[in-house]
Amino acid sequence: MKLYHHPLSGHAHRARLFVSLLGLPHELVEVDLKAGAHKKPEFLTLNPFGQVPVLDDDGVVVPDSNAILVYLAKKAGRTDWLPEDAQAAAAVQRWLSVAAGEVAYGPAAARLVTVFGAGFDHEEVVARAHALLTKLDDHLSGRDWLVGGQPTIADVAIYSYVARAPEGNVDLSGYPAVNAFLRRVEALPGFVPFVRTPAGLTAA
């Protein structure tokens, strides 16, 4: 099993984290984004959208971080991470949509500005991040995990960019339930950290 990734990509970390949490043997293949390796023909055969991560499971190629989470949970038969129950499965899917939407256009976009120099309106994306964090903190108040009483791929999908939100000048100090949630994810057996960068509020 090969996981094509980049260490500064939160989407890639999402996939790497779940592979590790499941304890699956895998090979990490770093894609040199700065050199444009993700736009080269050989990589585009794996993912025509030219994005990391991509999972190659002995010839079964799965692009997209959230799709990788679903694939791995299904293949491993881990109904604890991806419930079969209709209501719980729908709740997990809702948070995968949040990860692809509000997280991507909030804390992830804010971090893209400071770490990669992306051309987003920084004030706007920081405001989106805080709007998301307010809802997330409210949802997590009085509960440990996003769905049900144990961690699911919903928690994995949300973690990476929220944990590194301060790198995009998004202050997490006002969200106690979110911070407690991040610490719970980090305490899971097999957890691997998302590399820190000295940007935004984390700059020296």
CSV table of N, CA, C and O in Angstrom, one decimal, residues 25-111:
chain,number,residue,atom,x,y,z
A,25,PRO,N,0.3,-1.5,7.3
A,25,PRO,CA,1.6,-1.3,6.7
A,25,PRO,C,1.4,-0.5,5.5
A,25,PRO,O,0.5,-0.8,4.6
A,26,HIS,N,2.3,0.5,5.3
A,26,HIS,CA,2.2,1.4,4.1
A,26,HIS,C,3.5,2.0,3.8
A,26,HIS,O,4.4,2.1,4.7
A,27,GLU,N,3.6,2.5,2.6
A,27,GLU,CA,4.8,3.2,2.2
A,27,GLU,C,4.4,4.6,1.8
A,27,GLU,O,3.5,4.9,1.1
A,28,LEU,N,5.1,5.6,2.4
A,28,LEU,CA,4.8,7.0,2.2
A,28,LEU,C,5.7,7.4,1.0
A,28,LEU,O,6.9,7.2,0.9
A,29,VAL,N,5.0,8.0,0.0
A,29,VAL,CA,5.7,8.5,-1.2
A,29,VAL,C,5.4,10.0,-1.3
A,29,VAL,O,4.3,10.5,-1.5
A,30,GLU,N,6.5,10.8,-1.0
A,30,GLU,CA,6.3,12.3,-1.0
A,30,GLU,C,6.3,12.8,-2.4
A,30,GLU,O,7.2,12.5,-3.2
A,31,VAL,N,5.3,13.7,-2.6
A,31,VAL,CA,5.1,14.3,-3.9
A,31,VAL,C,5.7,15.7,-3.8
A,31,VAL,O,5.2,16.5,-3.0
A,32,ASP,N,6.6,16.1,-4.6
A,32,ASP,CA,7.2,17.4,-4.5
A,32,ASP,C,6.3,18.4,-5.2
A,32,ASP,O,6.4,18.7,-6.4
A,33,LEU,N,5.5,19.0,-4.4
A,33,LEU,CA,4.5,20.0,-4.9
A,33,LEU,C,5.2,21.3,-5.4
A,33,LEU,O,4.8,21.9,-6.4
A,34,LYS,N,6.3,21.7,-4.7
A,34,LYS,CA,7.0,22.9,-5.1
A,34,LYS,C,7.6,22.7,-6.5
A,34,LYS,O,7.6,23.7,-7.3
A,35,ALA,N,8.0,21.5,-6.9
A,35,ALA,CA,8.6,21.3,-8.2
A,35,ALA,C,7.5,20.9,-9.2
A,35,ALA,O,7.8,20.7,-10.4
A,36,GLY,N,6.2,20.9,-8.8
A,36,GLY,CA,5.2,20.7,-9.7
A,36,GLY,C,5.0,19.2,-10.1
A,36,GLY,O,4.4,18.9,-11.1
A,37,ALA,N,5.5,18.3,-9.2
A,37,ALA,CA,5.4,16.9,-9.5
A,37,ALA,C,3.9,16.4,-9.6
A,37,ALA,O,3.6,15.4,-10.3
A,38,HIS,N,3.0,17.1,-8.9
A,38,HIS,CA,1.6,16.7,-8.9
A,38,HIS,C,0.9,17.1,-10.2
A,38,HIS,O,-0.2,16.7,-10.5
A,39,LYS,N,1.6,17.8,-11.1
A,39,LYS,CA,1.0,18.2,-12.4
A,39,LYS,C,1.7,17.4,-13.5
A,39,LYS,O,1.4,17.7,-14.7
A,40,LYS,N,2.6,16.5,-13.2
A,40,LYS,CA,3.3,15.7,-14.2
A,40,LYS,C,2.4,14.6,-14.7
A,40,LYS,O,1.6,14.1,-13.9
A,41,PRO,N,2.6,14.1,-15.9
A,41,PRO,CA,1.7,13.1,-16.5
A,41,PRO,C,1.7,11.8,-15.6
A,41,PRO,O,0.6,11.2,-15.5
A,42,GLU,N,2.8,11.4,-15.0
A,42,GLU,CA,2.8,10.2,-14.3
A,42,GLU,C,1.9,10.3,-13.0
A,42,GLU,O,1.2,9.3,-12.6
A,43,PHE,N,1.9,11.5,-12.4
A,43,PHE,CA,1.0,11.6,-11.2
A,43,PHE,C,-0.5,11.8,-11.7
A,43,PHE,O,-1.4,11.3,-11.0
A,44,LEU,N,-0.7,12.5,-12.8
A,44,LEU,CA,-2.0,12.8,-13.3
A,44,LEU,C,-2.7,11.5,-13.7
A,44,LEU,O,-4.0,11.4,-13.7
A,45,THR,N,-2.0,10.4,-14.0
A,45,THR,CA,-2.6,9.1,-14.2
A,45,THR,C,-3.2,8.6,-12.9
A,45,THR,O,-4.2,7.8,-13.0
A,46,LEU,N,-2.7,9.0,-11.8
A,46,LEU,CA,-3.2,8.5,-10.5
A,46,LEU,C,-4.4,9.4,-10.1
A,46,LEU,O,-5.4,8.9,-9.5
A,47,ASN,N,-4.2,10.7,-10.3
A,47,ASN,CA,-5.3,11.6,-9.9
A,47,ASN,C,-5.3,12.8,-11.0
A,47,ASN,O,-4.5,13.7,-10.9
A,48,PRO,N,-6.3,12.7,-11.9
A,48,PRO,CA,-6.3,13.8,-12.9
A,48,PRO,C,-6.5,15.2,-12.4
A,48,PRO,O,-6.2,16.1,-13.1
A,49,PHE,N,-6.9,15.3,-11.1
A,49,PHE,CA,-7.1,16.6,-10.5
A,49,PHE,C,-5.8,17.2,-10.0
A,49,PHE,O,-5.7,18.3,-9.6
A,50,GLY,N,-4.7,16.3,-10.0
A,50,GLY,CA,-3.4,16.8,-9.6
A,50,GLY,C,-3.3,17.2,-8.2
A,50,GLY,O,-2.7,18.2,-7.8
A,51,GLN,N,-3.9,16.4,-7.3
A,51,GLN,CA,-3.9,16.7,-5.9
A,51,GLN,C,-3.5,15.5,-5.0
A,51,GLN,O,-3.7,14.4,-5.4
A,52,VAL,N,-2.8,15.8,-3.9
A,52,VAL,CA,-2.5,14.8,-2.9
A,52,VAL,C,-3.6,14.9,-1.8
A,52,VAL,O,-4.2,16.0,-1.6
A,53,PRO,N,-3.9,13.7,-1.2
A,53,PRO,CA,-3.2,12.4,-1.3
A,53,PRO,C,-3.9,11.5,-2.3
A,53,PRO,O,-5.0,11.8,-2.8
A,54,VAL,N,-3.1,10.5,-2.6
A,54,VAL,CA,-3.6,9.4,-3.4
A,54,VAL,C,-3.2,8.1,-2.8
A,54,VAL,O,-2.0,8.0,-2.4
A,55,LEU,N,-4.1,7.1,-2.7
A,55,LEU,CA,-3.7,5.8,-2.1
A,55,LEU,C,-3.7,4.8,-3.3
A,55,LEU,O,-4.6,4.8,-4.1
A,56,ASP,N,-2.6,4.1,-3.3
A,56,ASP,CA,-2.5,3.0,-4.3
A,56,ASP,C,-2.4,1.7,-3.5
A,56,ASP,O,-1.4,1.4,-2.9
A,57,ASP,N,-3.5,1.0,-3.4
A,57,ASP,CA,-3.6,-0.2,-2.6
A,57,ASP,C,-3.5,-1.4,-3.6
A,57,ASP,O,-4.5,-2.0,-4.1
A,58,ASP,N,-2.2,-1.8,-3.9
A,58,ASP,CA,-2.0,-2.9,-4.8
A,58,ASP,C,-2.7,-2.8,-6.1
A,58,ASP,O,-3.3,-3.7,-6.6
A,59,GLY,N,-2.7,-1.6,-6.7
A,59,GLY,CA,-3.3,-1.4,-8.0
A,59,GLY,C,-4.7,-0.7,-7.9
A,59,GLY,O,-5.2,-0.2,-8.9
A,60,VAL,N,-5.3,-0.7,-6.7
A,60,VAL,CA,-6.6,0.0,-6.5
A,60,VAL,C,-6.2,1.4,-6.1
A,60,VAL,O,-5.7,1.6,-5.1
A,61,VAL,N,-6.5,2.3,-7.0
A,61,VAL,CA,-6.1,3.7,-6.8
A,61,VAL,C,-7.3,4.6,-6.3
A,61,VAL,O,-8.3,4.6,-7.0
A,62,VAL,N,-7.0,5.2,-5.2
A,62,VAL,CA,-8.1,6.0,-4.6
A,62,VAL,C,-7.6,7.4,-4.3
A,62,VAL,O,-6.8,7.6,-3.4
A,63,PRO,N,-8.0,8.4,-5.1
A,63,PRO,CA,-7.6,9.8,-4.8
A,63,PRO,C,-8.6,10.4,-3.9
A,63,PRO,O,-9.7,9.8,-3.7
A,64,ASP,N,-8.3,11.5,-3.3
A,64,ASP,CA,-9.2,12.3,-2.4
A,64,ASP,C,-9.1,11.8,-1.0
A,64,ASP,O,-9.3,10.6,-0.7
A,65,SER,N,-8.8,12.7,0.0
A,65,SER,CA,-8.6,12.3,1.4
A,65,SER,C,-9.8,11.6,2.0
A,65,SER,O,-9.7,10.6,2.7
A,66,ASN,N,-11.0,12.2,1.8
A,66,ASN,CA,-12.2,11.6,2.4
A,66,ASN,C,-12.6,10.3,1.8
A,66,ASN,O,-13.0,9.4,2.5
A,67,ALA,N,-12.4,10.2,0.5
A,67,ALA,CA,-12.6,8.9,-0.2
A,67,ALA,C,-11.7,7.8,0.4
A,67,ALA,O,-12.1,6.7,0.5
A,68,ILE,N,-10.4,8.2,0.7
A,68,ILE,CA,-9.4,7.3,1.2
A,68,ILE,C,-9.9,6.8,2.6
A,68,ILE,O,-9.8,5.6,2.9
A,69,LEU,N,-10.4,7.7,3.4
A,69,LEU,CA,-10.9,7.4,4.7
A,69,LEU,C,-12.0,6.3,4.6
A,69,LEU,O,-12.0,5.3,5.3
A,70,VAL,N,-13.0,6.6,3.7
A,70,VAL,CA,-14.1,5.6,3.5
A,70,VAL,C,-13.6,4.3,3.0
A,70,VAL,O,-14.0,3.2,3.5
A,71,TYR,N,-12.7,4.3,2.0
A,71,TYR,CA,-12.1,3.1,1.4
A,71,TYR,C,-11.5,2.2,2.5
A,71,TYR,O,-11.7,1.0,2.6
A,72,LEU,N,-10.6,2.9,3.3
A,72,LEU,CA,-9.8,2.1,4.3
A,72,LEU,C,-10.7,1.5,5.4
A,72,LEU,O,-10.5,0.4,5.8
A,73,ALA,N,-11.7,2.3,5.8
A,73,ALA,CA,-12.6,1.8,6.9
A,73,ALA,C,-13.4,0.6,6.3
A,73,ALA,O,-13.6,-0.4,7.0
A,74,LYS,N,-13.9,0.8,5.1
A,74,LYS,CA,-14.7,-0.3,4.5
A,74,LYS,C,-13.9,-1.5,4.3
A,74,LYS,O,-14.3,-2.7,4.5
A,75,LYS,N,-12.7,-1.4,3.7
A,75,LYS,CA,-11.8,-2.5,3.4
A,75,LYS,C,-11.4,-3.3,4.7
A,75,LYS,O,-11.4,-4.5,4.7
A,76,ALA,N,-11.2,-2.5,5.7
A,76,ALA,CA,-10.8,-3.1,7.0
A,76,ALA,C,-12.0,-3.7,7.8
A,76,ALA,O,-11.8,-4.3,8.8
A,77,GLY,N,-13.2,-3.4,7.3
A,77,GLY,CA,-14.4,-3.8,8.0
A,77,GLY,C,-14.6,-3.2,9.3
A,77,GLY,O,-15.1,-3.7,10.3
A,78,ARG,N,-14.1,-1.9,9.5
A,78,ARG,CA,-14.1,-1.2,10.7
A,78,ARG,C,-15.3,-0.4,10.9
A,78,ARG,O,-15.4,0.8,10.6
A,79,THR,N,-16.4,-1.0,11.3
A,79,THR,CA,-17.7,-0.3,11.5
A,79,THR,C,-17.7,0.6,12.7
A,79,THR,O,-18.6,1.3,12.9
A,80,ASP,N,-16.6,0.5,13.5
A,80,ASP,CA,-16.4,1.4,14.6
A,80,ASP,C,-16.0,2.8,14.0
A,80,ASP,O,-16.5,3.8,14.4
A,81,TRP,N,-15.2,2.8,13.0
A,81,TRP,CA,-14.8,4.0,12.4
A,81,TRP,C,-15.8,4.6,11.3
A,81,TRP,O,-15.8,5.8,11.1
A,82,LEU,N,-16.5,3.7,10.7
A,82,LEU,CA,-17.6,4.1,9.7
A,82,LEU,C,-18.8,3.2,10.0
A,82,LEU,O,-18.9,2.1,9.5
A,83,PRO,N,-19.7,3.7,10.8
A,83,PRO,CA,-20.9,2.9,11.2
A,83,PRO,C,-21.7,2.5,10.0
A,83,PRO,O,-21.8,3.2,9.0
A,84,GLU,N,-22.4,1.3,10.1
A,84,GLU,CA,-23.3,0.8,9.1
A,84,GLU,C,-24.7,1.3,9.3
A,84,GLU,O,-25.5,1.5,8.4
A,85,ASP,N,-25.0,1.7,10.6
A,85,ASP,CA,-26.3,2.2,10.9
A,85,ASP,C,-26.6,3.5,10.1
A,85,ASP,O,-25.7,4.3,9.9
A,86,ALA,N,-27.8,3.5,9.5
A,86,ALA,CA,-28.1,4.6,8.5
A,86,ALA,C,-27.9,6.0,9.1
A,86,ALA,O,-27.3,6.9,8.5
A,87,GLN,N,-28.4,6.2,10.3
A,87,GLN,CA,-28.4,7.5,11.0
A,87,GLN,C,-27.0,7.9,11.3
A,87,GLN,O,-26.5,9.0,11.0
A,88,ALA,N,-26.2,7.0,11.8
A,88,ALA,CA,-24.8,7.3,12.2
A,88,ALA,C,-24.0,7.5,10.9
A,88,ALA,O,-23.1,8.4,10.9
A,89,ALA,N,-24.2,6.7,9.9
A,89,ALA,CA,-23.4,6.8,8.7
A,89,ALA,C,-23.7,8.2,8.0
A,89,ALA,O,-22.8,8.8,7.5
A,90,ALA,N,-25.0,8.6,8.1
A,90,ALA,CA,-25.3,9.9,7.5
A,90,ALA,C,-24.7,11.0,8.3
A,90,ALA,O,-24.2,12.0,7.8
A,91,ALA,N,-24.6,10.9,9.7
A,91,ALA,CA,-24.0,11.9,10.5
A,91,ALA,C,-22.5,12.0,10.2
A,91,ALA,O,-21.9,13.1,10.1
A,92,VAL,N,-21.8,10.8,10.0
A,92,VAL,CA,-20.4,10.9,9.6
A,92,VAL,C,-20.2,11.6,8.2
A,92,VAL,O,-19.4,12.4,8.1
A,93,GLN,N,-21.1,11.3,7.3
A,93,GLN,CA,-21.0,11.9,6.0
A,93,GLN,C,-21.2,13.4,6.1
A,93,GLN,O,-20.6,14.2,5.3
A,94,ARG,N,-22.1,13.8,6.9
A,94,ARG,CA,-22.3,15.3,7.1
A,94,ARG,C,-20.9,16.0,7.5
A,94,ARG,O,-20.6,17.0,7.0
A,95,TRP,N,-20.2,15.3,8.4
A,95,TRP,CA,-18.9,15.9,8.8
A,95,TRP,C,-17.8,15.8,7.7
A,95,TRP,O,-17.0,16.7,7.6
A,96,LEU,N,-17.9,14.8,6.9
A,96,LEU,CA,-17.0,14.7,5.8
A,96,LEU,C,-17.3,15.9,4.8
A,96,LEU,O,-16.4,16.5,4.2
A,97,SER,N,-18.6,16.2,4.7
A,97,SER,CA,-18.9,17.4,3.8
A,97,SER,C,-18.4,18.7,4.5
A,97,SER,O,-18.0,19.6,3.7
A,98,VAL,N,-18.5,18.8,5.8
A,98,VAL,CA,-18.0,20.0,6.5
A,98,VAL,C,-16.5,20.1,6.2
A,98,VAL,O,-15.9,21.2,6.0
A,99,ALA,N,-15.8,18.9,6.3
A,99,ALA,CA,-14.3,18.9,6.1
A,99,ALA,C,-14.0,19.4,4.6
A,99,ALA,O,-13.0,20.1,4.4
A,100,ALA,N,-14.8,19.0,3.7
A,100,ALA,CA,-14.6,19.4,2.3
A,100,ALA,C,-15.1,20.8,2.0
A,100,ALA,O,-14.7,21.4,1.0
A,101,GLY,N,-16.0,21.3,2.9
A,101,GLY,CA,-16.5,22.7,2.6
A,101,GLY,C,-16.0,23.7,3.6
A,101,GLY,O,-15.1,24.4,3.4
A,102,GLU,N,-16.7,23.8,4.8
A,102,GLU,CA,-16.4,24.8,5.7
A,102,GLU,C,-14.9,24.8,6.2
A,102,GLU,O,-14.3,25.8,6.4
A,103,VAL,N,-14.4,23.6,6.4
A,103,VAL,CA,-13.0,23.5,6.8
A,103,VAL,C,-12.1,24.0,5.7
A,103,VAL,O,-11.1,24.7,5.9
A,104,ALA,N,-12.3,23.5,4.5
A,104,ALA,CA,-11.5,23.8,3.4
A,104,ALA,C,-11.5,25.3,3.1
A,104,ALA,O,-10.4,25.9,2.8
A,105,TYR,N,-12.6,26.0,3.2
A,105,TYR,CA,-12.7,27.4,2.9
A,105,TYR,C,-12.6,28.3,4.1
A,105,TYR,O,-12.7,29.5,4.0
A,106,GLY,N,-12.3,27.7,5.3
A,106,GLY,CA,-12.1,28.5,6.5
A,106,GLY,C,-10.6,28.3,7.0
A,106,GLY,O,-9.7,28.9,6.4
A,107,PRO,N,-10.4,27.4,8.0
A,107,PRO,CA,-9.1,27.3,8.5
A,107,PRO,C,-8.0,26.8,7.5
A,107,PRO,O,-6.9,27.2,7.6
A,108,ALA,N,-8.4,25.9,6.6
A,108,ALA,CA,-7.4,25.5,5.6
A,108,ALA,C,-7.0,26.6,4.7
A,108,ALA,O,-5.8,26.8,4.4
A,109,ALA,N,-8.0,27.4,4.2
A,109,ALA,CA,-7.7,28.5,3.3
A,109,ALA,C,-6.9,29.6,4.0
A,109,ALA,O,-5.9,30.1,3.4
A,110,ALA,N,-7.2,29.8,5.3
A,110,ALA,CA,-6.4,30.8,6.1
A,110,ALA,C,-4.9,30.4,6.2
A,110,ALA,O,-4.0,31.2,6.1
A,111,ARG,N,-4.7,29.1,6.4
A,111,ARG,CA,-3.4,28.5,6.5
A,111,ARG,C,-2.7,28.6,5.1
A,111,ARG,O,-1.5,28.8,5.0
